[in-house]
PDB file of C-alpha atoms in Angstrom:
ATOM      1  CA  UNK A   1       0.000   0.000   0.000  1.00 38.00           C
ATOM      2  CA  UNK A   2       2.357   2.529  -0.875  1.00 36.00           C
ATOM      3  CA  UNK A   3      -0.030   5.287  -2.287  1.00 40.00           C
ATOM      4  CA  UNK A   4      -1.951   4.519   0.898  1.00 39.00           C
ATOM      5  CA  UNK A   5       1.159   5.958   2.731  1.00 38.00           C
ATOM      6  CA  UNK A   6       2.532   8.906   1.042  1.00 41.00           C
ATOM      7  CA  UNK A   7       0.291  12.377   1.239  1.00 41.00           C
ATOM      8  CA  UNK A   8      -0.810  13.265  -1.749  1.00 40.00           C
ATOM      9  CA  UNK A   9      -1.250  17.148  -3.080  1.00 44.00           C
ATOM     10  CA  UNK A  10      -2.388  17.018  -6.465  1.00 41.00           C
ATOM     11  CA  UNK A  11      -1.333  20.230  -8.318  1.00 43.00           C
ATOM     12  CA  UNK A  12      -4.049  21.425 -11.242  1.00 43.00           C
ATOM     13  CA  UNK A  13      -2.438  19.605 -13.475  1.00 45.00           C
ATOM     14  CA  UNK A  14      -2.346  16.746 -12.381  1.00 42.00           C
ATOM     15  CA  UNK A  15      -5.950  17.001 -11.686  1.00 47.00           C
ATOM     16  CA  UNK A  16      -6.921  17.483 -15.481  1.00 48.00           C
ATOM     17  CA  UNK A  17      -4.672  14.241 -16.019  1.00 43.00           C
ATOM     18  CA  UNK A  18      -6.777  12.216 -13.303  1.00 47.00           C
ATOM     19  CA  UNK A  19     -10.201  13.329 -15.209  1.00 46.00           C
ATOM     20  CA  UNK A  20      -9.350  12.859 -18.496  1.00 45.00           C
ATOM     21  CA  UNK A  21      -7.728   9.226 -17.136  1.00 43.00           C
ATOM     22  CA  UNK A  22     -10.936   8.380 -15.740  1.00 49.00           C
ATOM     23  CA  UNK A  23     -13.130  10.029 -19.138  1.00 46.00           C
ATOM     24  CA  UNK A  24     -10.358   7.131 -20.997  1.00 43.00           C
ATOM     25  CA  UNK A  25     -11.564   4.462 -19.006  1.00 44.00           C
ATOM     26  CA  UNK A  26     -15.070   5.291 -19.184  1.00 53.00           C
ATOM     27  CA  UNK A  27     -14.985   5.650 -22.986  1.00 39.00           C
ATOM     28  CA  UNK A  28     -12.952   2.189 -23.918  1.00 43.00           C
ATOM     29  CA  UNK A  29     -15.685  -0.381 -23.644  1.00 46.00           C
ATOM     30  CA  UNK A  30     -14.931  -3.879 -22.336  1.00 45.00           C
ATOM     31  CA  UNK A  31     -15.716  -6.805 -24.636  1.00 45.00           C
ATOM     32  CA  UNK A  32     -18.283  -9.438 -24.429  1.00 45.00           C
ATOM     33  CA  UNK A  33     -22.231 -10.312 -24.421  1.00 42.00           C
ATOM     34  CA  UNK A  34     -22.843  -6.393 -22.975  1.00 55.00           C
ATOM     35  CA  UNK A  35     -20.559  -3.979 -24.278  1.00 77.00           C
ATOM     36  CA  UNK A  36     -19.367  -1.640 -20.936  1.00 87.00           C
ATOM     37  CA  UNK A  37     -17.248   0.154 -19.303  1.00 93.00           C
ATOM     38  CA  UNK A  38     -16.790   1.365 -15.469  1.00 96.00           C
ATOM     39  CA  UNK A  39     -17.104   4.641 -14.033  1.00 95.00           C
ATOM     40  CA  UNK A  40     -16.226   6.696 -11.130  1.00 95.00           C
ATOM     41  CA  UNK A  41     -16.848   9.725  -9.607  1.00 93.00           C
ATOM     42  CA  UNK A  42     -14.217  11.824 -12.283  1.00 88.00           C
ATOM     43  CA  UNK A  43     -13.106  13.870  -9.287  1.00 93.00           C
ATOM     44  CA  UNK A  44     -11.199  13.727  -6.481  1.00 95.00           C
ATOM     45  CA  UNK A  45     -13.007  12.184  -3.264  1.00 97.00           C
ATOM     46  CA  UNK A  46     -11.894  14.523   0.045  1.00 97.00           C
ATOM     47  CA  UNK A  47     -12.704  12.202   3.031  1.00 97.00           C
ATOM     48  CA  UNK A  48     -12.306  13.898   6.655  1.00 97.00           C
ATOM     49  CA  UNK A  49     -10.208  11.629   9.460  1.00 97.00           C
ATOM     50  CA  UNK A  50     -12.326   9.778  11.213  1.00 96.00           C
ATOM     51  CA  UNK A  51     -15.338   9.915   9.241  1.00 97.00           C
ATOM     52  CA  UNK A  52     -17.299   7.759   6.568  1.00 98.00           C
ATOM     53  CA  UNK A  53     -16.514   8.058   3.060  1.00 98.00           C
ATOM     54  CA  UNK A  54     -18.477   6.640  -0.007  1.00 98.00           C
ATOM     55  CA  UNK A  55     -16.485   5.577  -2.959  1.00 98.00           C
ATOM     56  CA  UNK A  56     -18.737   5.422  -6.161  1.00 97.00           C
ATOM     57  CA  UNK A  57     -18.852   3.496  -9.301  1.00 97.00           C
ATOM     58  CA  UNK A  58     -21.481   2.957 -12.043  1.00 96.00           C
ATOM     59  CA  UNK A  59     -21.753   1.080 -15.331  1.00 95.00           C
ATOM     60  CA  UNK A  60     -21.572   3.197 -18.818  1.00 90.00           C
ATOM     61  CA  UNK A  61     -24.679   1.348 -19.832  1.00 88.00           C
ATOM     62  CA  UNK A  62     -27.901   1.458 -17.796  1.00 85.00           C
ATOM     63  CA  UNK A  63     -27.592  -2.279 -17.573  1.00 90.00           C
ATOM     64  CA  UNK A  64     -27.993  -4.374 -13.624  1.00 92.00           C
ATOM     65  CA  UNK A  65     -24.929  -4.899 -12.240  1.00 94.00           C
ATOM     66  CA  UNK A  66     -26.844  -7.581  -9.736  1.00 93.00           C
ATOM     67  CA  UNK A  67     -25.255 -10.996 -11.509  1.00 92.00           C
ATOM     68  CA  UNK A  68     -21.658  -9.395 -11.487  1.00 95.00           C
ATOM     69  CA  UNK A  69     -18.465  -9.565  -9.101  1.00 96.00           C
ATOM     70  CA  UNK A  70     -17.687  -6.117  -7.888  1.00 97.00           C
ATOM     71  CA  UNK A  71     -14.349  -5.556  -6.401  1.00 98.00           C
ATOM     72  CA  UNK A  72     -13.287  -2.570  -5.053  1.00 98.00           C
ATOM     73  CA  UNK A  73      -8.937  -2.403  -4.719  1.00 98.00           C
ATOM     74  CA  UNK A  74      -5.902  -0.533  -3.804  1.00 97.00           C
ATOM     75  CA  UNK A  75      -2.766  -1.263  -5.999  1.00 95.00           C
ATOM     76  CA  UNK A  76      -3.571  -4.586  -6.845  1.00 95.00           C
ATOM     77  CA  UNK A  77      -6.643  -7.226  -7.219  1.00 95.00           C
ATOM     78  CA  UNK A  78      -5.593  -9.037  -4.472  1.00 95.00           C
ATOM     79  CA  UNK A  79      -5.252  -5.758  -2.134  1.00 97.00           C
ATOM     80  CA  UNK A  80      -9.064  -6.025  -1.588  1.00 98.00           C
ATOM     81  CA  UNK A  81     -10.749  -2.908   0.529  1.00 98.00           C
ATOM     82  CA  UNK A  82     -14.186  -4.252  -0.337  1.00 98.00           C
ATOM     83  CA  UNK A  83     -15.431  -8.080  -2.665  1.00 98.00           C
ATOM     84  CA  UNK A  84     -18.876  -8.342  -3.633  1.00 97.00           C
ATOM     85  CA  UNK A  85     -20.273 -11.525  -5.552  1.00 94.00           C
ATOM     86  CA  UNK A  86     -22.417 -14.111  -5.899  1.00 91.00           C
ATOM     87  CA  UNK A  87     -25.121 -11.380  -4.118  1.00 92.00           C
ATOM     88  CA  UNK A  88     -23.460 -11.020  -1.363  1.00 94.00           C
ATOM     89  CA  UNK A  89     -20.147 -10.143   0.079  1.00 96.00           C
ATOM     90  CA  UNK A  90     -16.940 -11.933   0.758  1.00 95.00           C
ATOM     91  CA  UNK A  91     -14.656 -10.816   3.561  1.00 93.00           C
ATOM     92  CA  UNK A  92     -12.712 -13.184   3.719  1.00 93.00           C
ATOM     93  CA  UNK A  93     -10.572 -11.450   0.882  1.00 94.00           C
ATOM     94  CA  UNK A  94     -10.533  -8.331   2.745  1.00 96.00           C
ATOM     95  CA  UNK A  95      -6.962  -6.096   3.626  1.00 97.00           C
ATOM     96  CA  UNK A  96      -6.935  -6.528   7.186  1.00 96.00           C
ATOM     97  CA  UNK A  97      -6.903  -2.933   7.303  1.00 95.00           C
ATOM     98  CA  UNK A  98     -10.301  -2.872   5.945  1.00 97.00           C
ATOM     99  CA  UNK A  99     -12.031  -5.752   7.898  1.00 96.00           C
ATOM    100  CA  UNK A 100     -14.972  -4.593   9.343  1.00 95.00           C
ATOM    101  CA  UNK A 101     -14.540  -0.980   8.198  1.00 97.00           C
ATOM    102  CA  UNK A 102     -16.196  -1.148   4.806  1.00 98.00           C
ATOM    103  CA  UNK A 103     -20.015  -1.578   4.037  1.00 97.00           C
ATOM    104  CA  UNK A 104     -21.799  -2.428   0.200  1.00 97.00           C
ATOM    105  CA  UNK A 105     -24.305  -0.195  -0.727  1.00 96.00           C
ATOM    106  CA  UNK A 106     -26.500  -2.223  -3.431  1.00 92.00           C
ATOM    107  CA  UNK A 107     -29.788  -0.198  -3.210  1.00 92.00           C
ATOM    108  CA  UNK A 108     -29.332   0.763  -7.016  1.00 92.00           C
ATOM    109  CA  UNK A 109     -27.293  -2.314  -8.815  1.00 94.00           C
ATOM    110  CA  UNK A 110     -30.677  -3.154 -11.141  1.00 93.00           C
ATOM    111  CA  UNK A 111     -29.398   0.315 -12.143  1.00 94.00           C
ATOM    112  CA  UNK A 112     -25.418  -0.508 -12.478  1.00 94.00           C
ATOM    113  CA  UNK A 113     -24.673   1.411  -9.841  1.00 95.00           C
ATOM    114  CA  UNK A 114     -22.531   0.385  -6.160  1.00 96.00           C
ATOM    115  CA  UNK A 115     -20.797   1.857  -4.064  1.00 97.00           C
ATOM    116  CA  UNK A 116     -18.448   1.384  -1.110  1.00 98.00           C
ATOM    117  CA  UNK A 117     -18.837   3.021   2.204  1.00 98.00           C
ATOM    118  CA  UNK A 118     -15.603   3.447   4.023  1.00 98.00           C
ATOM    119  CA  UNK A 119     -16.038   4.045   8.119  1.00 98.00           C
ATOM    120  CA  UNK A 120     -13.573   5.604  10.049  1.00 97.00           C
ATOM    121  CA  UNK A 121     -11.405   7.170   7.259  1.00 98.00           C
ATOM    122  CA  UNK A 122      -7.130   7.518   8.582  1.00 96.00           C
ATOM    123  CA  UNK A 123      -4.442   8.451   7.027  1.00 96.00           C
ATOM    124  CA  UNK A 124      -3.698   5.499   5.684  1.00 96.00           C
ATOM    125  CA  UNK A 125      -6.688   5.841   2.775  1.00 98.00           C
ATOM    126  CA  UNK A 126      -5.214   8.550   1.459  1.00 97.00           C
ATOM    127  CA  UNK A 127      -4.445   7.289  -2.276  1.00 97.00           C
ATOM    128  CA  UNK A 128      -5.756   5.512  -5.593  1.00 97.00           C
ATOM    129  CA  UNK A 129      -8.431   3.040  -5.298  1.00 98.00           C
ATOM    130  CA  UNK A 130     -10.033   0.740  -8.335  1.00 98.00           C
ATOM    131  CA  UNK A 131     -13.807  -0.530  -8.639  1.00 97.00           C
ATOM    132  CA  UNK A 132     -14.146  -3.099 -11.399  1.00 97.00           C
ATOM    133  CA  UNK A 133     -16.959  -5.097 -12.498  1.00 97.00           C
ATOM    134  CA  UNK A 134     -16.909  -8.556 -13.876  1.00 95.00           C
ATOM    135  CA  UNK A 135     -19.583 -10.018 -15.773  1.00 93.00           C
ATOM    136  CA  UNK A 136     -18.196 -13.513 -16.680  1.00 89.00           C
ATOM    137  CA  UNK A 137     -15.099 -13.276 -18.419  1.00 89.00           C
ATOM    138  CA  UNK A 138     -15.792  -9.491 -19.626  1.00 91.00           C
ATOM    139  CA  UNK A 139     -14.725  -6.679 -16.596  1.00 93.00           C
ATOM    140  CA  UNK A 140     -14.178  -3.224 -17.018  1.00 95.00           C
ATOM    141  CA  UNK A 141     -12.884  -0.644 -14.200  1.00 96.00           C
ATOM    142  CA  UNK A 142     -12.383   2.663 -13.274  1.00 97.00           C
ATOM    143  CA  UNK A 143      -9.803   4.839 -10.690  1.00 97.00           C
ATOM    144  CA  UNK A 144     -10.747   7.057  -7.814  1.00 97.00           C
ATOM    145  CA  UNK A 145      -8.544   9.449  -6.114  1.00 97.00           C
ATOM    146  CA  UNK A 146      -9.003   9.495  -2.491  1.00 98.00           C
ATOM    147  CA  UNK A 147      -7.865  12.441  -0.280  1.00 98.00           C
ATOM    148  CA  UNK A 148      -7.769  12.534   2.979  1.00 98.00           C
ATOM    149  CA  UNK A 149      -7.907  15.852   5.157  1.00 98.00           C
ATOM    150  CA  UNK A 150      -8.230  16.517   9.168  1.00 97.00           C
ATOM    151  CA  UNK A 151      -7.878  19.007  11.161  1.00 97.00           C
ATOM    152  CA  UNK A 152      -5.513  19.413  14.365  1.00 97.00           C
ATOM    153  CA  UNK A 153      -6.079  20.231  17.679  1.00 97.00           C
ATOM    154  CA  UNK A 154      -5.907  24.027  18.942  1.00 97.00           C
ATOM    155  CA  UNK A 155      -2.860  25.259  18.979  1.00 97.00           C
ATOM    156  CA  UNK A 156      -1.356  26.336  22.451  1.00 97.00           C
ATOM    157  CA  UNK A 157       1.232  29.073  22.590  1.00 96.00           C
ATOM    158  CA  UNK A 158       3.752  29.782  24.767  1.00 95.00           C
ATOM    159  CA  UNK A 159       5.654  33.155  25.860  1.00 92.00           C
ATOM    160  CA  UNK A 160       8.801  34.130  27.610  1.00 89.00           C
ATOM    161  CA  UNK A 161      10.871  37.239  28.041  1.00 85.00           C
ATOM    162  CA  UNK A 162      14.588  37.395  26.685  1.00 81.00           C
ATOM    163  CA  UNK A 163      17.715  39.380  26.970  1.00 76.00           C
ATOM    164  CA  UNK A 164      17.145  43.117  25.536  1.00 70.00           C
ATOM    165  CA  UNK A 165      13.405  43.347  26.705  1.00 69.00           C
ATOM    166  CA  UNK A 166      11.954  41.430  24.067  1.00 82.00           C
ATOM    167  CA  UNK A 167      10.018  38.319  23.765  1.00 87.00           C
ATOM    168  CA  UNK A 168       9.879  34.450  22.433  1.00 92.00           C
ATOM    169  CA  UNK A 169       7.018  32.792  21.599  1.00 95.00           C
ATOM    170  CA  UNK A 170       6.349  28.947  20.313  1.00 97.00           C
ATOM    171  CA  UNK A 171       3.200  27.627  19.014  1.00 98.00           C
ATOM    172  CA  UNK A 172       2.653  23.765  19.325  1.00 98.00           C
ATOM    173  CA  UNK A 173      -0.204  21.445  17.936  1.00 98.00           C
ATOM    174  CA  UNK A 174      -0.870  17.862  16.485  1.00 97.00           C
ATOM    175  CA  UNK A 175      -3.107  15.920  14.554  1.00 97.00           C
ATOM    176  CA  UNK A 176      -3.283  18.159  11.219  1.00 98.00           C
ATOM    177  CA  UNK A 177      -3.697  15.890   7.774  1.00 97.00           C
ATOM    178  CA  UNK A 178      -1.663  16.859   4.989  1.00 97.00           C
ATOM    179  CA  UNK A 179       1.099  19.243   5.814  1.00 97.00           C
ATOM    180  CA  UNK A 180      -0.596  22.437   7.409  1.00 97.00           C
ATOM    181  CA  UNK A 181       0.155  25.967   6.888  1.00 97.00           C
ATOM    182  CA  UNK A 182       1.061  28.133   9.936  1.00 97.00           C
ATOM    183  CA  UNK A 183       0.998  31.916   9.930  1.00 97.00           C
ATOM    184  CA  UNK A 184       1.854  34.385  12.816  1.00 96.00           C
ATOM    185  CA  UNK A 185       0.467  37.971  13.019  1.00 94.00           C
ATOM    186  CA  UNK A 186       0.982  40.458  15.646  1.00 90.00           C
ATOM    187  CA  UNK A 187      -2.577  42.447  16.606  1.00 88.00           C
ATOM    188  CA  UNK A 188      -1.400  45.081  14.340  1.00 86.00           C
ATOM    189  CA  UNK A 189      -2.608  42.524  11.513  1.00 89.00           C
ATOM    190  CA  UNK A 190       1.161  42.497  10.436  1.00 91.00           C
ATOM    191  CA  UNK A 191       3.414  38.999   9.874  1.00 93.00           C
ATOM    192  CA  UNK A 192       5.743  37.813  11.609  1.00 93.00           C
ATOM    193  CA  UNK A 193       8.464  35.512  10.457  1.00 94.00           C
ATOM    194  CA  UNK A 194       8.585  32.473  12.046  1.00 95.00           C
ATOM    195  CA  UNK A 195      10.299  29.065  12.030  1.00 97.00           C
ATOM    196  CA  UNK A 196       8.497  26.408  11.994  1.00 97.00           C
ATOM    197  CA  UNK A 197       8.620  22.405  12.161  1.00 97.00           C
ATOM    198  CA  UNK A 198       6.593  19.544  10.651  1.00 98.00           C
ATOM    199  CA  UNK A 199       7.241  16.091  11.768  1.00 97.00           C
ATOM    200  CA  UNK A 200       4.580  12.728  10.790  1.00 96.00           C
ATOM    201  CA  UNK A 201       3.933  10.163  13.011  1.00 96.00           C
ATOM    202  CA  UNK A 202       5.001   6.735  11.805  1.00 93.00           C
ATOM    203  CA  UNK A 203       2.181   4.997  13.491  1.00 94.00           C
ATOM    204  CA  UNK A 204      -0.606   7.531  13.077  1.00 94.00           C
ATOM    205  CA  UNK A 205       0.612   9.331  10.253  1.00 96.00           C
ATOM    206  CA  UNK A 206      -0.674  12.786  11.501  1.00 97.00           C
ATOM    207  CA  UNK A 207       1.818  15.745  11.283  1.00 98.00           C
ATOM    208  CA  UNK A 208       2.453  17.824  14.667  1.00 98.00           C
ATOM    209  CA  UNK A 209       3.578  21.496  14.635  1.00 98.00           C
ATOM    210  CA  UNK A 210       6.440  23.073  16.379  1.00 98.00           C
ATOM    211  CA  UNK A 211       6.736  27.070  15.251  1.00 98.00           C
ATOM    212  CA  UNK A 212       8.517  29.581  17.117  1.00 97.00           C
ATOM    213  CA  UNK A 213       8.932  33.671  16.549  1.00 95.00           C
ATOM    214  CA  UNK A 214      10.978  36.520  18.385  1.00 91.00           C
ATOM    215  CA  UNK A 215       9.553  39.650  18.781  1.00 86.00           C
ATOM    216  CA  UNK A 216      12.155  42.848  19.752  1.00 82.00           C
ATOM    217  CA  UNK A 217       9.463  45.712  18.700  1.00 71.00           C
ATOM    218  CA  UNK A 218       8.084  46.914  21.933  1.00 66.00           C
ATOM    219  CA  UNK A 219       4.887  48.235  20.640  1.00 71.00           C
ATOM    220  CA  UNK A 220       3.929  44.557  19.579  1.00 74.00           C
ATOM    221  CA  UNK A 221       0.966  44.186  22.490  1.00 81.00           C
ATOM    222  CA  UNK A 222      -0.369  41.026  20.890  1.00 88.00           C
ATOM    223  CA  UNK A 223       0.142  37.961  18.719  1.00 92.00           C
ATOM    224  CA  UNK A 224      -2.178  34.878  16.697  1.00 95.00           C
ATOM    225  CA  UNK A 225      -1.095  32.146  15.726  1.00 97.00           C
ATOM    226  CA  UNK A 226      -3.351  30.546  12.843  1.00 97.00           C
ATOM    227  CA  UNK A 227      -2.794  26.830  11.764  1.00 98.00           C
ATOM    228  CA  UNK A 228      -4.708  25.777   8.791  1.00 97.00           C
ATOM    229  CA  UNK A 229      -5.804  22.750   6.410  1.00 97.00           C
ATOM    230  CA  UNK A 230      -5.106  23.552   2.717  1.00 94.00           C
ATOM    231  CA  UNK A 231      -8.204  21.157   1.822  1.00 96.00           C
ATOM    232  CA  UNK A 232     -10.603  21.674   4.162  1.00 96.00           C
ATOM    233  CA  UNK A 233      -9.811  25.825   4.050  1.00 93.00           C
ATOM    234  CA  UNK A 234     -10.338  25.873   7.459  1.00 96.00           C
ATOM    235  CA  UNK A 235      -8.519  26.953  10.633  1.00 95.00           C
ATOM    236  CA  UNK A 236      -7.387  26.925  14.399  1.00 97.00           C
ATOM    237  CA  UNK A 237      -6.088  30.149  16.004  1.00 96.00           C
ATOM    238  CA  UNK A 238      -4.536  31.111  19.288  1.00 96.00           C
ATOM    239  CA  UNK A 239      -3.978  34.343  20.720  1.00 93.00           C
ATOM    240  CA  UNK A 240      -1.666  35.974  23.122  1.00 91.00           C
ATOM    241  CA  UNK A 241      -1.605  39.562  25.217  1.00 87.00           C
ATOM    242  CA  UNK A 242       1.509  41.378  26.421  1.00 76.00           C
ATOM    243  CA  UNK A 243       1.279  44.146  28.811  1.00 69.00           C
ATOM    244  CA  UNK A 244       0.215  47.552  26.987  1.00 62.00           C
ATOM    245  CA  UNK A 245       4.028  48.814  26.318  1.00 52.00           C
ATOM    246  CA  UNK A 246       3.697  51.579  28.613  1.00 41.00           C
ATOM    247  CA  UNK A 247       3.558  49.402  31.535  1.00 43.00           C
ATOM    248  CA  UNK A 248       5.978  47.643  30.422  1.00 44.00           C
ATOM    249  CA  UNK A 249       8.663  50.426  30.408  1.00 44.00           C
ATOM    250  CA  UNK A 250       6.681  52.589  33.004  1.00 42.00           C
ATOM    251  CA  UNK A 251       8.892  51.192  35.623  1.00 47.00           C
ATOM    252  CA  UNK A 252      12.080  52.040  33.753  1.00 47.00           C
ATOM    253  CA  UNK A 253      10.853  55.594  32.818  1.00 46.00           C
ATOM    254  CA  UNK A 254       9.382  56.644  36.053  1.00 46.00           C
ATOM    255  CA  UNK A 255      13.270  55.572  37.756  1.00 48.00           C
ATOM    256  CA  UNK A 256      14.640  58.240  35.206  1.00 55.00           C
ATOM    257  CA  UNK A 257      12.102  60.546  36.016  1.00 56.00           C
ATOM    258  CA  UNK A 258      11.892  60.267  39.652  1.00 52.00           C
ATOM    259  CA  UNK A 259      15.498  59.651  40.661  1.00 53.00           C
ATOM    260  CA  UNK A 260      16.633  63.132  39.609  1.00 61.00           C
ATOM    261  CA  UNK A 261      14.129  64.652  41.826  1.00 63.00           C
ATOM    262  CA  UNK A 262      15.241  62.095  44.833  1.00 63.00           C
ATOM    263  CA  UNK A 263      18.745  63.275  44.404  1.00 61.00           C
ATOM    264  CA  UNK A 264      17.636  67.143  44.152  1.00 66.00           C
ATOM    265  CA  UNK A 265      15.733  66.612  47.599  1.00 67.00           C
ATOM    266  CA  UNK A 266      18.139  64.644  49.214  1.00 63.00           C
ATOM    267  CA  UNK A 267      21.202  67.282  48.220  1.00 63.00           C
ATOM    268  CA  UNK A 268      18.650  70.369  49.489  1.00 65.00           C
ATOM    269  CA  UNK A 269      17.482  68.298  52.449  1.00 68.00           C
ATOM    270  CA  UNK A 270      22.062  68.013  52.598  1.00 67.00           C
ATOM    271  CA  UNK A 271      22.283  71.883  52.623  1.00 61.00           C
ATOM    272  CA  UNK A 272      19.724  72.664  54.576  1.00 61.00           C
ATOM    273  CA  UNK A 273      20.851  70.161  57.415  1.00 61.00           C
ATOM    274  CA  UNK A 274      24.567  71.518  56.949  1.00 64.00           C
ATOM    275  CA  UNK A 275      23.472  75.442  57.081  1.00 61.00           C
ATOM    276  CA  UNK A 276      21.261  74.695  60.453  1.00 61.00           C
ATOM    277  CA  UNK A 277      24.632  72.798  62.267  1.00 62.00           C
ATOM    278  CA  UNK A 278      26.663  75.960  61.273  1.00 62.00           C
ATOM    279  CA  UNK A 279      23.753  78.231  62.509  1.00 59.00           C
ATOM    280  CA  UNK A 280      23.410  76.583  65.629  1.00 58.00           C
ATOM    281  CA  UNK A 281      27.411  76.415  65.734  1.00 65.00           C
ATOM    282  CA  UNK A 282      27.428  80.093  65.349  1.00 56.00           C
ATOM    283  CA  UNK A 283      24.291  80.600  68.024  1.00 56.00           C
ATOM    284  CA  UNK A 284      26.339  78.713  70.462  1.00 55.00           C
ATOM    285  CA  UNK A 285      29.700  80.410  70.249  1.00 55.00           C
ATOM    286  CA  UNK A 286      27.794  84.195  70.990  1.00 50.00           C
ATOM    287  CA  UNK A 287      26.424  82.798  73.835  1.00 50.00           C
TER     288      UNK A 287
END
C-alpha cells in the first residue's frame, strides 16, 4: 500500500490528467455479451479523518450490475478494501486494514450502480483506489482518487521574556492531515516571520507542529497564531496579550524621572541640614 502511505497534493495539473484518465476508461468499452465500461466519480473524493466516506462506481450502460463480481482495490486485485459476488459479500478477501470498516451499498445495482462506504477514514486511505466489475469473463474498471484531510487540535502558545526586553514565543499542535500551513500575526494585523517544524507520526501518520517567533518591537501588544488545512480551508487560532508597552517600560521611565528629583531633595534636604549645624554652631559660640 504505498499510495496509501505517502500524502498526496495534487497540483491542477495533475488534476486534469486524473479526469481525463478516468473520461479514458469510461470511454474504452470492455468486450463481451454487454458492451461496458466502469465509471467513477471523475473527481477527487476529500474524506475527513475519522469519518465515513463513499467511494462510487457505475456502469456506462444502464444495464444491472446484480449478476456481477464487484471488487473494489488498492494497488492490486488481491489488495481487496471491499469483494462483492455471488449477491453477497466476501470478507474473507478483505486487507486486514479494511475488515470490518467497509459496508456495500446495493440499493441501485438493477441500475449498475454500487458503491463502497468506508467508516472511520485515517491516514492510511489517502491514495488511488479501483472498482471493477466482472460479468463472466468481460470486466471493465475505473480509478478514484481518495484524499484525505483533518484538522488538528488548537494550537497552544507559549511566551517568555529574553535578553534586551523582548520576547519568544512557540506555538505547538498535532493531529493536522496533509502538511498544514502556519501563519503568525501580531494584533497590528502584520506577519511575523517564524520558524516552523513539521514532523509525521510513523504509526498515526498525523503531522504535529512546532513554530517559534521573536519579537524585539516593543509596541507589539499582541500575537495569533493561525494553523490551517489547505483542503478543508479551514482553521485553528490562538492568541496571546503582552502588557500595553507603557507598563511595560513605566517602571524604567518613572526611575529616570523620579530619581533626579530624589537626588535634588536629598542634596537640598544636605544643605539645609549643613546650614542649620553651622547656625546653631554660630548661636552657640555668641552665647
Amino acid at each position: 500500500m504505498t499510495n496509501a502511505h505517502d500524502p498526496v497534493n495534487f497540483p491542477p495539473n495533475c488534476s486534469l490528467v486524473f479526469i481525463i484518465l478516468q473520461l479514458l476508461s469510461c470511454s474504452v468499452p470492455a468486450k463481451g455479451k454487454a458492451d461496458f465500461s466502469v465509471c467513477g466519480p471523475g473527481k477527487a473524493v476529500l474524506a475527513v479523518l475519522g469519518e465515513n466516506v463513499e467511494l462510487p462506481c457505475h456502469l456506462s450502460l444502464n444495464i444491472s450490475a446484480k449478476d456481477m463480481e464487484l471488487r473494489w482495490y488498492r494497488d492490486q486485485p488481491s489488495q481487496v478494501v471491499h469483494l462483492h459476488k455471488n449477491g453477497t459479500d466476501v470478507k474473507e478477501e478483505q486487507m486486514r486494514e479494511y475488515q470490518g470498516r467497509t459496508t456495500f451499498l446495493s440499493a441501485r445495482l438493477d441500475q449498475g450502480k454500487a458503491t463502497v462506504k468506508i467508516h472511520n477514514v485515517t491516514v492510511f486511505d489517502n491514495g488511488t483506489f479501483h472498482c471493477n466489475f466482472k460479468d463472466g469473463t468481460v470486466s471493465a474498471e475505473a480509478r478514484l482518487l481518495l484524499t484525505v484531510a483533518g484538522l488538528g487540535l488548537k494550537p497552544r502558545i507559549q511566551v517568555r521574556a529574553i535578553q534586551g526586553e523582548g520576547f519568544w514565543a512557540q506555538c505547538t499542535s498535532e493531529g493536522w492531515y496533509p502538511e498544514p500551513q502556519v501563519r503568525w500575526r501580531d494584533f497590528r494585523g502584520q506577519a511575523l516571520p517564524s520558524m516552523t517544524r513539521l514532523s509525521a507520526s510513523p504509526t498515526t501518520g498525523l503531522f504535529a507542529v512546532v513554530s517559534n517567533v521573536t519579537i524585539q518591537d516593543k509596541e507589539v501588544w499582541g500575537l495569533l497564531c493561525s494553523i490551517s488545512s489547505p483542503l478543508l480551508r479551514k482553521k485553528k487560532m490562538v492568541n496571546h496579550h503582552f502588557p500595553p508597552p507603557l507598563s511595560r517600560s513605566f517602571p524604567s521611565m518613572a526611575w529616570r524621572t523620579v530619581l533626579p528629583l530624589i537626588l535634588t531633595m536629598a542634596g537640598l534636604i544636605t544643605v539645609g541640614a549643613t546650614c542649620l549645624c553651622q547656625k546653631c554652631q554660630k548661636d552657640k559660640n555668641w552665647v
